[in-house]
Short mmCIF file of C-alpha atoms in Angstrom, two decimals:
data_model
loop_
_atom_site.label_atom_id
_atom_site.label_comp_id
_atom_site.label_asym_id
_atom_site.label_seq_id
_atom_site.Cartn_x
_atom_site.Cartn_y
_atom_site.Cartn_z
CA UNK A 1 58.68 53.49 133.80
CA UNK A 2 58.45 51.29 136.78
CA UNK A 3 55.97 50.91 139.37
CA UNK A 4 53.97 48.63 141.75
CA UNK A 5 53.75 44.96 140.03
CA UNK A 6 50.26 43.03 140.06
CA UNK A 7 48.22 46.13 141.23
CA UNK A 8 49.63 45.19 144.42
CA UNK A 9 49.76 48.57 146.01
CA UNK A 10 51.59 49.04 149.51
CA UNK A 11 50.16 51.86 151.76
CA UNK A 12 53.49 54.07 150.63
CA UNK A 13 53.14 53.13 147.42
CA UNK A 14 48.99 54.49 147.51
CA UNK A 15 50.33 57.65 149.50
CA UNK A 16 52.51 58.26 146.50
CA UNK A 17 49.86 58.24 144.08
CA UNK A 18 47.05 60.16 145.71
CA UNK A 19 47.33 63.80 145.21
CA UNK A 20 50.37 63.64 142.92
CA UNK A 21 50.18 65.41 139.29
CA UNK A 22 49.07 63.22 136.19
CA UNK A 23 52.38 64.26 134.42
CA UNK A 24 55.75 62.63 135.79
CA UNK A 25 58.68 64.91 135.90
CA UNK A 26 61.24 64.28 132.95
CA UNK A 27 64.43 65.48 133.58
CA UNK A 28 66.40 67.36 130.26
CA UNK A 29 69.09 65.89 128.70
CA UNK A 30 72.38 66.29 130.23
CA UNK A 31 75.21 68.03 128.31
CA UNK A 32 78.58 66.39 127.75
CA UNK A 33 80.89 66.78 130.70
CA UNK A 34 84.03 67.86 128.61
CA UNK A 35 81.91 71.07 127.92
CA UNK A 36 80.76 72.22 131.29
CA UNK A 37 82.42 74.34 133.65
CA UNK A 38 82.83 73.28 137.13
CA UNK A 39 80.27 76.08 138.13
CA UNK A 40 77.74 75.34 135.70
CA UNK A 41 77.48 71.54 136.16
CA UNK A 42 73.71 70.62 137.11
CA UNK A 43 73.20 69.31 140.46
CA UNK A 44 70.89 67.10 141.15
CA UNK A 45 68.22 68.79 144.05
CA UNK A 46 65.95 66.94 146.09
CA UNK A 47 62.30 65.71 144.87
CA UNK A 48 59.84 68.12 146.05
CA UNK A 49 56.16 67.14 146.61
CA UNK A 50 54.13 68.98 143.93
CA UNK A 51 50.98 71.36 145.31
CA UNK A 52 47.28 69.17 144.97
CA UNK A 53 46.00 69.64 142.03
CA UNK A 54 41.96 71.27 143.07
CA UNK A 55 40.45 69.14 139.77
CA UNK A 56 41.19 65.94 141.37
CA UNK A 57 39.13 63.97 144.22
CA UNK A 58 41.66 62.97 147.02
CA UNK A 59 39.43 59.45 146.95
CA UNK A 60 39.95 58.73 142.93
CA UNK A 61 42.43 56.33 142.54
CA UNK A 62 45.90 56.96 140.05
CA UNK A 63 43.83 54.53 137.04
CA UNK A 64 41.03 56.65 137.01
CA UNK A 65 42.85 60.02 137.38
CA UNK A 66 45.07 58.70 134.20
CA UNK A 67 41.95 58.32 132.46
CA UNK A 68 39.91 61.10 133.24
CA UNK A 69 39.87 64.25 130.66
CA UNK A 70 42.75 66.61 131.72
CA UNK A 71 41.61 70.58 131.71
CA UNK A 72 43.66 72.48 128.82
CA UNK A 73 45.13 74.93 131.43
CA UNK A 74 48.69 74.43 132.77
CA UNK A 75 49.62 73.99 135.86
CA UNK A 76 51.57 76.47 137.91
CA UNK A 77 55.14 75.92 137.17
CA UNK A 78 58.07 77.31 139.66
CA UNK A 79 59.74 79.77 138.03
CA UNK A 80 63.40 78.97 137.61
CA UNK A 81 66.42 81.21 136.45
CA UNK A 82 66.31 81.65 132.64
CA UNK A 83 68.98 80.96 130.62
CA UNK A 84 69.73 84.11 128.09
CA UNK A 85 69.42 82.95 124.44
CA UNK A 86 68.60 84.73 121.22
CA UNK A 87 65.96 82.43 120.29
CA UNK A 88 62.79 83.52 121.27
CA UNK A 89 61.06 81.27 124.29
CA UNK A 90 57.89 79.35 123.37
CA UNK A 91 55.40 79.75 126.24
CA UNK A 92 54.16 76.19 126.45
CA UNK A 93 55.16 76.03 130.13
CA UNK A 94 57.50 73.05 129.31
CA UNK A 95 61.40 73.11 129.70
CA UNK A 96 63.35 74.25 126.77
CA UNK A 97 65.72 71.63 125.06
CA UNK A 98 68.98 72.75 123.39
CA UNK A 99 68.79 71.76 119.58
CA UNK A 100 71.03 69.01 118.47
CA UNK A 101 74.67 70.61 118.68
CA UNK A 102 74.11 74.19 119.99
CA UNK A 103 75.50 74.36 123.69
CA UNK A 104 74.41 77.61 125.60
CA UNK A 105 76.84 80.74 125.37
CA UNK A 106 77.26 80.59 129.07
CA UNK A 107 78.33 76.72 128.73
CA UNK A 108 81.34 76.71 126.30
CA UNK A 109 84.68 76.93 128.34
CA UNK A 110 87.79 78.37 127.34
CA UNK A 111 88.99 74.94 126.59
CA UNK A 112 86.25 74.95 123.93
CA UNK A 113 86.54 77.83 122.40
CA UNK A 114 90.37 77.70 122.01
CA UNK A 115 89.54 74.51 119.57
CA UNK A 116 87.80 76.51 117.77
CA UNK A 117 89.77 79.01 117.01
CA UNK A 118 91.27 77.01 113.56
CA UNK A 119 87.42 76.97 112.07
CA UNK A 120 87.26 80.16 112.73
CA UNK A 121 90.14 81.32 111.00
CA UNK A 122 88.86 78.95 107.86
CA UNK A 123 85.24 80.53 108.56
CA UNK A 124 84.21 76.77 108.52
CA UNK A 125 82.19 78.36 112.25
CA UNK A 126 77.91 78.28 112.45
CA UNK A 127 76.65 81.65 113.18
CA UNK A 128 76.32 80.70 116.17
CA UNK A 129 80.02 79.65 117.07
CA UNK A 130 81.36 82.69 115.07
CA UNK A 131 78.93 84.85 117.36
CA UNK A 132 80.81 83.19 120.46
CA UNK A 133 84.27 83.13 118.91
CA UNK A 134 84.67 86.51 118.20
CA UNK A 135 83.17 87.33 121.75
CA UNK A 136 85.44 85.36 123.78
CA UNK A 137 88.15 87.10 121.44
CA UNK A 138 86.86 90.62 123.19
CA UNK A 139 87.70 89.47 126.46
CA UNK A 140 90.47 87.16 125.52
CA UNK A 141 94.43 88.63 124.73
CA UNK A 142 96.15 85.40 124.16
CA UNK A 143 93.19 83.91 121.96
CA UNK A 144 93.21 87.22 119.92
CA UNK A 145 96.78 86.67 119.05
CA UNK A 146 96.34 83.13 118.08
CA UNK A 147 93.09 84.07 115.95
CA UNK A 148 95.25 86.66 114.03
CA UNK A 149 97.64 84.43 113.59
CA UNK A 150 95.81 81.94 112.01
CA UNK A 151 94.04 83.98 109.97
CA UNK A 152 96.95 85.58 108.71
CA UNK A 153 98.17 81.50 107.62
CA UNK A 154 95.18 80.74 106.12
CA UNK A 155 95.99 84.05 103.70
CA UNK A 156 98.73 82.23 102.70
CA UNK A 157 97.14 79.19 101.29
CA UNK A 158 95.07 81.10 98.60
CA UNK A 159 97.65 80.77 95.75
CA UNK A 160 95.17 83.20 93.31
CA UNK A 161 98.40 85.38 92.43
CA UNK A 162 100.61 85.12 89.93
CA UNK A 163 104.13 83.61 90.31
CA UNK A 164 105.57 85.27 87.71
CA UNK A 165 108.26 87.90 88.89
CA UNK A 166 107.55 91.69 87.21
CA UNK A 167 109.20 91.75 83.92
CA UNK A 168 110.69 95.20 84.92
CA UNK A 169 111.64 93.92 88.77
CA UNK A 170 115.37 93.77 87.40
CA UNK A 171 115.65 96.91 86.01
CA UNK A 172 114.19 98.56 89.30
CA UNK A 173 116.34 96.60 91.63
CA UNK A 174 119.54 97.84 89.09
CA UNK A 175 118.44 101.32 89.06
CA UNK A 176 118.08 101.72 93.05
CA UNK A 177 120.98 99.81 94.00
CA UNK A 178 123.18 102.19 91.67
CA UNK A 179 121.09 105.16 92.14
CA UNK A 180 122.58 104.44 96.16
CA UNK A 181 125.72 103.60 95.14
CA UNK A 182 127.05 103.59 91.30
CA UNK A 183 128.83 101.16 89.47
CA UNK A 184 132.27 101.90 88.92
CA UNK A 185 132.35 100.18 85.21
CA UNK A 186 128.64 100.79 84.19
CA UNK A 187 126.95 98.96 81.35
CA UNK A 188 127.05 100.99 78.30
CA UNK A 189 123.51 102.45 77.74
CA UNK A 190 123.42 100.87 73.97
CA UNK A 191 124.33 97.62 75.35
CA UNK A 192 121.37 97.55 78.14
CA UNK A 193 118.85 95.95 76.09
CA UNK A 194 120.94 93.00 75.24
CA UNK A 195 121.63 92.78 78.64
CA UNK A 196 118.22 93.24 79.51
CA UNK A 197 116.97 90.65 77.44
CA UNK A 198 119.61 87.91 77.60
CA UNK A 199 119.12 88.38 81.81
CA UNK A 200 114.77 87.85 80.45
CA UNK A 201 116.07 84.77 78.40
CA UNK A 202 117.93 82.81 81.10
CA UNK A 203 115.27 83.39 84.24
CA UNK A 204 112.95 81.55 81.70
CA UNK A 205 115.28 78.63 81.38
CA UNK A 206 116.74 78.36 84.86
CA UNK A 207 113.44 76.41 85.79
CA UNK A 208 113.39 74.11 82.91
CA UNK A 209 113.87 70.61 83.72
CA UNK A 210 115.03 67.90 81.36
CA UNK A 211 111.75 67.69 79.30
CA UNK A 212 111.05 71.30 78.47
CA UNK A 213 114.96 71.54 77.14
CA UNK A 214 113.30 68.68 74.44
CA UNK A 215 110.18 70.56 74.00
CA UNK A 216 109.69 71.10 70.12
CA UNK A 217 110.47 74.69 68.63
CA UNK A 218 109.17 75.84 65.00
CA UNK A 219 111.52 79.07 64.19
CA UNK A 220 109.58 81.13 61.26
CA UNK A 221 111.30 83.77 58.61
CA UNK A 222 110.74 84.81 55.43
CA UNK A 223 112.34 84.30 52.47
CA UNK A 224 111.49 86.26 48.98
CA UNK A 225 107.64 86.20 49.36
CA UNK A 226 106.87 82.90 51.03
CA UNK A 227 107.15 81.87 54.36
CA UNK A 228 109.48 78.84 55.63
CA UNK A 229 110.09 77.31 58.86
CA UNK A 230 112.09 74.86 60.80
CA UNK A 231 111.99 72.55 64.01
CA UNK A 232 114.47 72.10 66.58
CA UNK A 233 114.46 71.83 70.05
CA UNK A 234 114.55 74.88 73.24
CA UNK A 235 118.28 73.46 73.13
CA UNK A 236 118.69 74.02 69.75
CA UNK A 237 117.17 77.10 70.00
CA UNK A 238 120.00 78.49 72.16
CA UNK A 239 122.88 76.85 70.41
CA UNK A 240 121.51 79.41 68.15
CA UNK A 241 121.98 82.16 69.64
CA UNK A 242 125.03 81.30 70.76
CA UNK A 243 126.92 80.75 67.48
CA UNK A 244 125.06 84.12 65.54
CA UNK A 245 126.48 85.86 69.47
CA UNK A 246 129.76 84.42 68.06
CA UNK A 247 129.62 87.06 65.14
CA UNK A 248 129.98 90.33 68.19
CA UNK A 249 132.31 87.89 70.13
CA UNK A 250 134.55 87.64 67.12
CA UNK A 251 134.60 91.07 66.17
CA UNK A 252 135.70 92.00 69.85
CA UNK A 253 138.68 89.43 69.99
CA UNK A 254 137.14 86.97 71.76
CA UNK A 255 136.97 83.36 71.16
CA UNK A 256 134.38 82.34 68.41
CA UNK A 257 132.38 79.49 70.36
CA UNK A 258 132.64 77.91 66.31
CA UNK A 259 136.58 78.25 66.27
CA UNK A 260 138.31 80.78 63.81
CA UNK A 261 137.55 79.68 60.34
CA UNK A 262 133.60 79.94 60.98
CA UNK A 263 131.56 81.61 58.32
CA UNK A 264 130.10 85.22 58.60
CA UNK A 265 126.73 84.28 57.38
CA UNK A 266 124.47 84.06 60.65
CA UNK A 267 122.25 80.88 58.44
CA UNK A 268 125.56 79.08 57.71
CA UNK A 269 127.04 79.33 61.28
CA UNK A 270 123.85 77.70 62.63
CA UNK A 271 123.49 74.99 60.13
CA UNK A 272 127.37 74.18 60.71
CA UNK A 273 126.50 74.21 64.75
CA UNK A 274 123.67 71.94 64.11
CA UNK A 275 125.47 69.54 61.37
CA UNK A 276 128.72 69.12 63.18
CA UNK A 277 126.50 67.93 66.69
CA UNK A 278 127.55 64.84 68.10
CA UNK A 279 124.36 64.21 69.38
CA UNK A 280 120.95 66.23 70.07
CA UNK A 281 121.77 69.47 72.00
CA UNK A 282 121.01 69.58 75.68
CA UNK A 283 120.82 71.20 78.70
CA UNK A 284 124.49 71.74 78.80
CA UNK A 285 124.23 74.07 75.98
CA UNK A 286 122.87 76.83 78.89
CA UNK A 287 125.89 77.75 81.04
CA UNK A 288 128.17 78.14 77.57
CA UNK A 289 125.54 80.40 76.00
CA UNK A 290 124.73 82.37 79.65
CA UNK A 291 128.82 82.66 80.05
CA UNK A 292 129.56 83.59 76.96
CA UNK A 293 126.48 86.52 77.31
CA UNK A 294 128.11 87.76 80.26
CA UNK A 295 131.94 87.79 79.00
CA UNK A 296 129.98 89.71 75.47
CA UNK A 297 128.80 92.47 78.66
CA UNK A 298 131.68 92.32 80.59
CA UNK A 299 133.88 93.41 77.59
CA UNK A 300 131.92 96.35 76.43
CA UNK A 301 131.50 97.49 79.47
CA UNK A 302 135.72 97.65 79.84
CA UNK A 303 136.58 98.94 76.48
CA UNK A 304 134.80 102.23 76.39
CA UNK A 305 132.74 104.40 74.20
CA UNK A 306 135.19 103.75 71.42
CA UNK A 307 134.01 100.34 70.75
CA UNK A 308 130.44 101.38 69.70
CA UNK A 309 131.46 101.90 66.39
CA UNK A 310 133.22 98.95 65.52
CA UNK A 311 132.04 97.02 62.55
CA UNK A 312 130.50 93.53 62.92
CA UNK A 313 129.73 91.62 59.25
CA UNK A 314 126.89 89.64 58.53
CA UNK A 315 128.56 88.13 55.70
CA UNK A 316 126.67 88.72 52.26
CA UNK A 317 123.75 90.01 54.50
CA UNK A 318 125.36 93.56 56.02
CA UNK A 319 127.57 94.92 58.48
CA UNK A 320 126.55 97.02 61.47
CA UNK A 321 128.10 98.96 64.08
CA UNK A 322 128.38 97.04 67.41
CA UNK A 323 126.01 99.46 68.98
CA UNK A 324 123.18 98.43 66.59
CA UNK A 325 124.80 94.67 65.94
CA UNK A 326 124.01 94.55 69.77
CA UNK A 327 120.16 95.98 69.21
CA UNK A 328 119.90 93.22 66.77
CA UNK A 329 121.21 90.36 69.11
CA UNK A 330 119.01 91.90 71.76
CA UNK A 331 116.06 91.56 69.12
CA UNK A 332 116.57 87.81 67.94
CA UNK A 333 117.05 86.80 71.97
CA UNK A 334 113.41 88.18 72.94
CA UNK A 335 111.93 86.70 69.74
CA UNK A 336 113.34 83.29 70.19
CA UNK A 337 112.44 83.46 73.91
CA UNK A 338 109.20 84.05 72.86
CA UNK A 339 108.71 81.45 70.54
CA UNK A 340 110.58 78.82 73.51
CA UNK A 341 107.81 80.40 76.14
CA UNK A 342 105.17 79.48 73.53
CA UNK A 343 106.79 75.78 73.02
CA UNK A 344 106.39 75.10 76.97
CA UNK A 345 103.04 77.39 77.17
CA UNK A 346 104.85 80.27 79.18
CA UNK A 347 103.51 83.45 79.36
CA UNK A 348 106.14 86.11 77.55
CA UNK A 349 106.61 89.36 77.67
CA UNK A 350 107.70 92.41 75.05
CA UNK A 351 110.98 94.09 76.41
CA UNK A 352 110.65 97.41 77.94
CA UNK A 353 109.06 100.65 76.33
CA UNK A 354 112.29 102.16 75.76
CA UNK A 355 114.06 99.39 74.39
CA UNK A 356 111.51 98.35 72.43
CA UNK A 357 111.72 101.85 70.79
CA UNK A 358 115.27 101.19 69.90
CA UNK A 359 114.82 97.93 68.03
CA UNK A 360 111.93 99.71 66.16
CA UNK A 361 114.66 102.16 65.09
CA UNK A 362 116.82 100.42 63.65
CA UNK A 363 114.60 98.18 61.74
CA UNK A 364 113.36 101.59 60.53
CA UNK A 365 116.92 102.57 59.55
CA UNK A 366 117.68 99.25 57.44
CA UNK A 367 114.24 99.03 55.56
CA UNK A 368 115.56 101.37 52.93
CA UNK A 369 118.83 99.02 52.17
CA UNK A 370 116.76 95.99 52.57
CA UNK A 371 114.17 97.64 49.84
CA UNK A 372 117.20 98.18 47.30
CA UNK A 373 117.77 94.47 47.79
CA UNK A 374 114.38 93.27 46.62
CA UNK A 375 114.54 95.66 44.22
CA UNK A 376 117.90 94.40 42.49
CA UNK A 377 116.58 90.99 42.89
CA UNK A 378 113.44 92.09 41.08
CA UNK A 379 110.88 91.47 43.92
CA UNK A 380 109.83 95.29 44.23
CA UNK A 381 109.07 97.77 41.93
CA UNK A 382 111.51 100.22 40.34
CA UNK A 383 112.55 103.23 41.73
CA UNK A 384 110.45 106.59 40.32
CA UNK A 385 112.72 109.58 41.65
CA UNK A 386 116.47 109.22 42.40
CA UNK A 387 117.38 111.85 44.25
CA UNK A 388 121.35 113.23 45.67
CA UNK A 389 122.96 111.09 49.01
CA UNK A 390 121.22 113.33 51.71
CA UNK A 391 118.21 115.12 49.31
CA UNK A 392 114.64 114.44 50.74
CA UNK A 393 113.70 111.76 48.41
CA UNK A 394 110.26 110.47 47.97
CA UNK A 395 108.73 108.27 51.36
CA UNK A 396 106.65 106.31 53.48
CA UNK A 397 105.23 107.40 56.58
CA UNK A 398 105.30 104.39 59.39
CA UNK A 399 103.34 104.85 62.26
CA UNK A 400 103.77 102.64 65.12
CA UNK A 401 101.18 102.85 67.88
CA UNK A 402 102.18 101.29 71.51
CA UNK A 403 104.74 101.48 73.90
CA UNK A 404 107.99 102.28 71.96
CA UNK A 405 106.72 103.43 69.06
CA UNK A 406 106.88 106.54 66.50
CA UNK A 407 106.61 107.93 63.96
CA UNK A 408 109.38 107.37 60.51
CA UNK A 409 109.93 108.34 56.68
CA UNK A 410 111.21 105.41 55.09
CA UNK A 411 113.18 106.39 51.78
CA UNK A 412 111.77 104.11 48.67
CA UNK A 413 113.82 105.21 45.78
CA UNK A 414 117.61 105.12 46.99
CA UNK A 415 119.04 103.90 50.74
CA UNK A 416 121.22 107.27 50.83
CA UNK A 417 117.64 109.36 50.22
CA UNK A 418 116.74 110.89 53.42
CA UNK A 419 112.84 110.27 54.31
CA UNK A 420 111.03 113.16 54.07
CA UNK A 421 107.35 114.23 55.38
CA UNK A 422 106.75 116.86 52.28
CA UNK A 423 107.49 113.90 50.17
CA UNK A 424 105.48 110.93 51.42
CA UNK A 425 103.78 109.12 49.39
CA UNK A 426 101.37 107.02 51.78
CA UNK A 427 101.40 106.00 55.24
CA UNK A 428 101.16 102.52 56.79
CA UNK A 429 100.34 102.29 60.74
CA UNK A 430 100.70 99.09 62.84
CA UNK A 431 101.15 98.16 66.37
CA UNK A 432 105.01 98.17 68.00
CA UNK A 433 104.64 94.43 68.77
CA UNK A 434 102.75 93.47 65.49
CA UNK A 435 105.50 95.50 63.24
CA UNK A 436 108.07 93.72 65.32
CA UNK A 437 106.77 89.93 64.54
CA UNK A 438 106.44 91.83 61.24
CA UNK A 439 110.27 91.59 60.99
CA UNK A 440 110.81 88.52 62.47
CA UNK A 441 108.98 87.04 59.77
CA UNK A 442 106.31 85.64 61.81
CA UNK A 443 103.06 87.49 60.57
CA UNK A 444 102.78 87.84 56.91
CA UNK A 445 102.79 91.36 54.96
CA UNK A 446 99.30 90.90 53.86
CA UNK A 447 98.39 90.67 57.55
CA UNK A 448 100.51 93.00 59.00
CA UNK A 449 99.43 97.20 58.75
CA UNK A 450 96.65 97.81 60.43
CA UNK A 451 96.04 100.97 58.53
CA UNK A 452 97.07 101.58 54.82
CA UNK A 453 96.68 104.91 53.24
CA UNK A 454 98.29 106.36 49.94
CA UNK A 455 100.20 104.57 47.27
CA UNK A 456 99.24 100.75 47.30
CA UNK A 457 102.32 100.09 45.04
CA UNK A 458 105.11 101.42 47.90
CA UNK A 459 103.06 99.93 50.88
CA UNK A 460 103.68 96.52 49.81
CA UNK A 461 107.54 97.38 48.66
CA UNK A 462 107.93 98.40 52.33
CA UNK A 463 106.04 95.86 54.00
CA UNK A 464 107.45 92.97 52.04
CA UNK A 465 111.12 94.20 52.90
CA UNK A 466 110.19 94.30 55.97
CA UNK A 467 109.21 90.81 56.29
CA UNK A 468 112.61 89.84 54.10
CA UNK A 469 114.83 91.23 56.99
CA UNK A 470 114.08 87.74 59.03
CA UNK A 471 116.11 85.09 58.75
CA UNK A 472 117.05 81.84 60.69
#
């Protein structure tokens, strides 16, 4: 404050004092200028002479009215026009002050609440600003749009959903587009799951950059009772495939990616692939193996239902039918996928129900010929009751729970026996996916059933030649 210097009081300066109020007026503080509307900035209004306060004597002078006991009442106050808040209003008769950062509703201008319009969207707002926000957006068309539109961006920076497309998104897309208009050279339905599957196989690697073709692979199988392994590479993996694919290519006329004199055995075929490498396989090994999938479709798909039963060998292993040979291609791609998902930490999934069922199937069909092999070899136990080709001969009950299972009676004694409930012997049940890595060799028998029931002595003759039908 400033005043009269020296007590030197001039007769305007003593007409100023006497009769004027004790307390000097303080003005509020003054918002910033950016945030005021033309129609609300304060104006400053002339100084008015306050009414004589009755407690004072006209004759005391201003130092002895400064020091003299003030009375507790207030002094009459002009009343001015409120200002509508929802905070309550303390009655101490002195002028309100806006907290630290809250500016009256009445005060924020478009301007202002446009800018705010992003925190909004982020709900980054006070309760306060939402409160104003989503008023002005009441009143407001063009700011409504813009809110919606940024809160329908900020949706799209939560990336809580998976990226993974729906394993059965192909199949759907297939089945609409041909239910509209269908194909004029369909697949054959025994070849869809190796189409299926293969299609599975090569969204996985279409991603994979340089390191994940190098990423280490352990492939697991069975052979007699122990288990064995062996490491390779997601390259090596598919030069796998390819060359035992080159068995089905063969048998249709095709080229045989190994050239003509290649063995039948699918374990000799890969070690040959392997040994005759000029260097490590690479990526490059993808486009052969993905062609040479599609030219294996393509060529089924041409040469009718006549085809189906053509013989493919497996050299001293077995021969099959190209229907099944196909099931069994199908089979080794989504078990080898599965173990390349695991080597880059890629979630995998089991083919579809139906397919699944199939694979099941003919595993089911082949345990009895793959139970006469142990059993010449003298790793199961000798057969009790040979029965006539065709006669119900004495069986096991397998009962796989999931999607794609069932229920089969495995022949024990002879592989021309036909399985027969009235003459099972015991039951074993296991889950579809478990009995499948059952016969890939990658769980153990002794692991395996889930439920065992009946004669111990056949279980583990079935479940061992089970595990026996894996191989490299």
């Amino acid at each position: 404050m400033t005043g009269p210097q020296d007590g030197d009081f001039s007769e305007r300066g003593r007409e100023g004092w006497e009769g004027r109020p004790a307390h000097p007026r303080i003005p509020g503080p003054r918002p910033a200028a950016d945030d005021l509307a033309p129609s609300t900035a304060p104006r400053r209004e002339p100084a008015r002479d306050p009414a004589p306060r009755p407690d004072l004597n006209p004759d005391m002078s201003p130092a002895t009215a400064d020091n003299r006991e003030i009375p507790t009442e207030e002094p009459e106050i002009p009343e001015e026009p409120a200002i509508p808040t929802e905070k309550s209003e303390i009655p101490t008769g002195k002028s309100e002050i806006p907290a630290e950062n809250e500016i009256p509703a009445e005060k924020l201008t478009h301007k202002v609440l446009t800018s705010l319009l992003g925190a909004w969207a982020l709900a980054a707002c006070s309760a306060e600003e939402t409160a104003l926000v989503e008023e002005h957006l009441t009143e407001c068309a063009p700011c409504a749009e813009e809110a919606l539109r940024l809160r329908d961006a900020v949706g799209l920076l939560h990336a809580d959903r998976s990226l993974d497309l729906d394993p059965l998104l192909r199949s759907r897309v297939l089945e609409s587009c041909l239910g509209r208009r269908p194909a004029r050279i369909p697949v054959p339905d025994w070849a869809a799951p190796y189409d299926a599957e293969t299609a599975r196989l090569d969204a996985l690697l279409r991603d994979f950059g340089d390191a994940e073709w190098h990423a280490p692979v352990r492939l697991s199988w069975f052979e007699e009772d122990r288990p064995v392994s062996r490491r390779t590479t997601v390259a090596g993996v598919i030069g796998h495939l390819m060359t035992v694919d080159g068995l089905v290519v063969g048998s249709l006329g095709l080229d045989d990616p190994l050239g003509p004199d290649a063995p039948d055995d699918p374990t000799d075929r890969t070690e040959l692939s392997w040994r005759t490498a000029t260097s490590p396989p690479t990526r490059a090994v993808h486009e052969p193996w993905r062609e040479q999938s599609h030219t294996l479709i393509r060529t089924v798909s041409f040469a009718g239902l006549g085809v189906a039963e053509l013989s493919v060998s497996y050299g001293d292993f077995f021969a099959l039918p190209l229907r099944d040979a196909l099931l069994d291609r199908a089979f080794e791609c989504w078990v080898h996928g599965a173990d390349i998902a695991e080597a880059v930490s890629y979630p995998y999934e089991p083919p579809a129900g139906a397919h699944l069922h199939r694979m099941i199937d003919l595993a089911a069909r082949v345990l009895p010929s793959a139970l006469a092999t142990r059993r010449r070899n003298g790793l199961a136990g000798p057969a009790r009751d040979l029965v006539a080709a065709g006669a119900p001969g004495r069986s096991l009950r397998l009962e796989v729970e999931g999607a794609g299972g069932g229920t089969w009676y495995i022949a024990l004694d002879s592989p021309a026996a036909l399985g027969s409930p009235e003459r099972s012997v015991g039951q074993i049940a296991l889950d579809a996916v478990e009995f499948c890595q059952l016969v890939a060799g990658h769980v153990s028998p002794e692991e395996a059933a889930a439920g065992q029931e009946g004669d111990r002595e056949a279980i583990r003759d079935v479940l061992f030649a089970a595990a026996s039908m894996s191989r490299l």
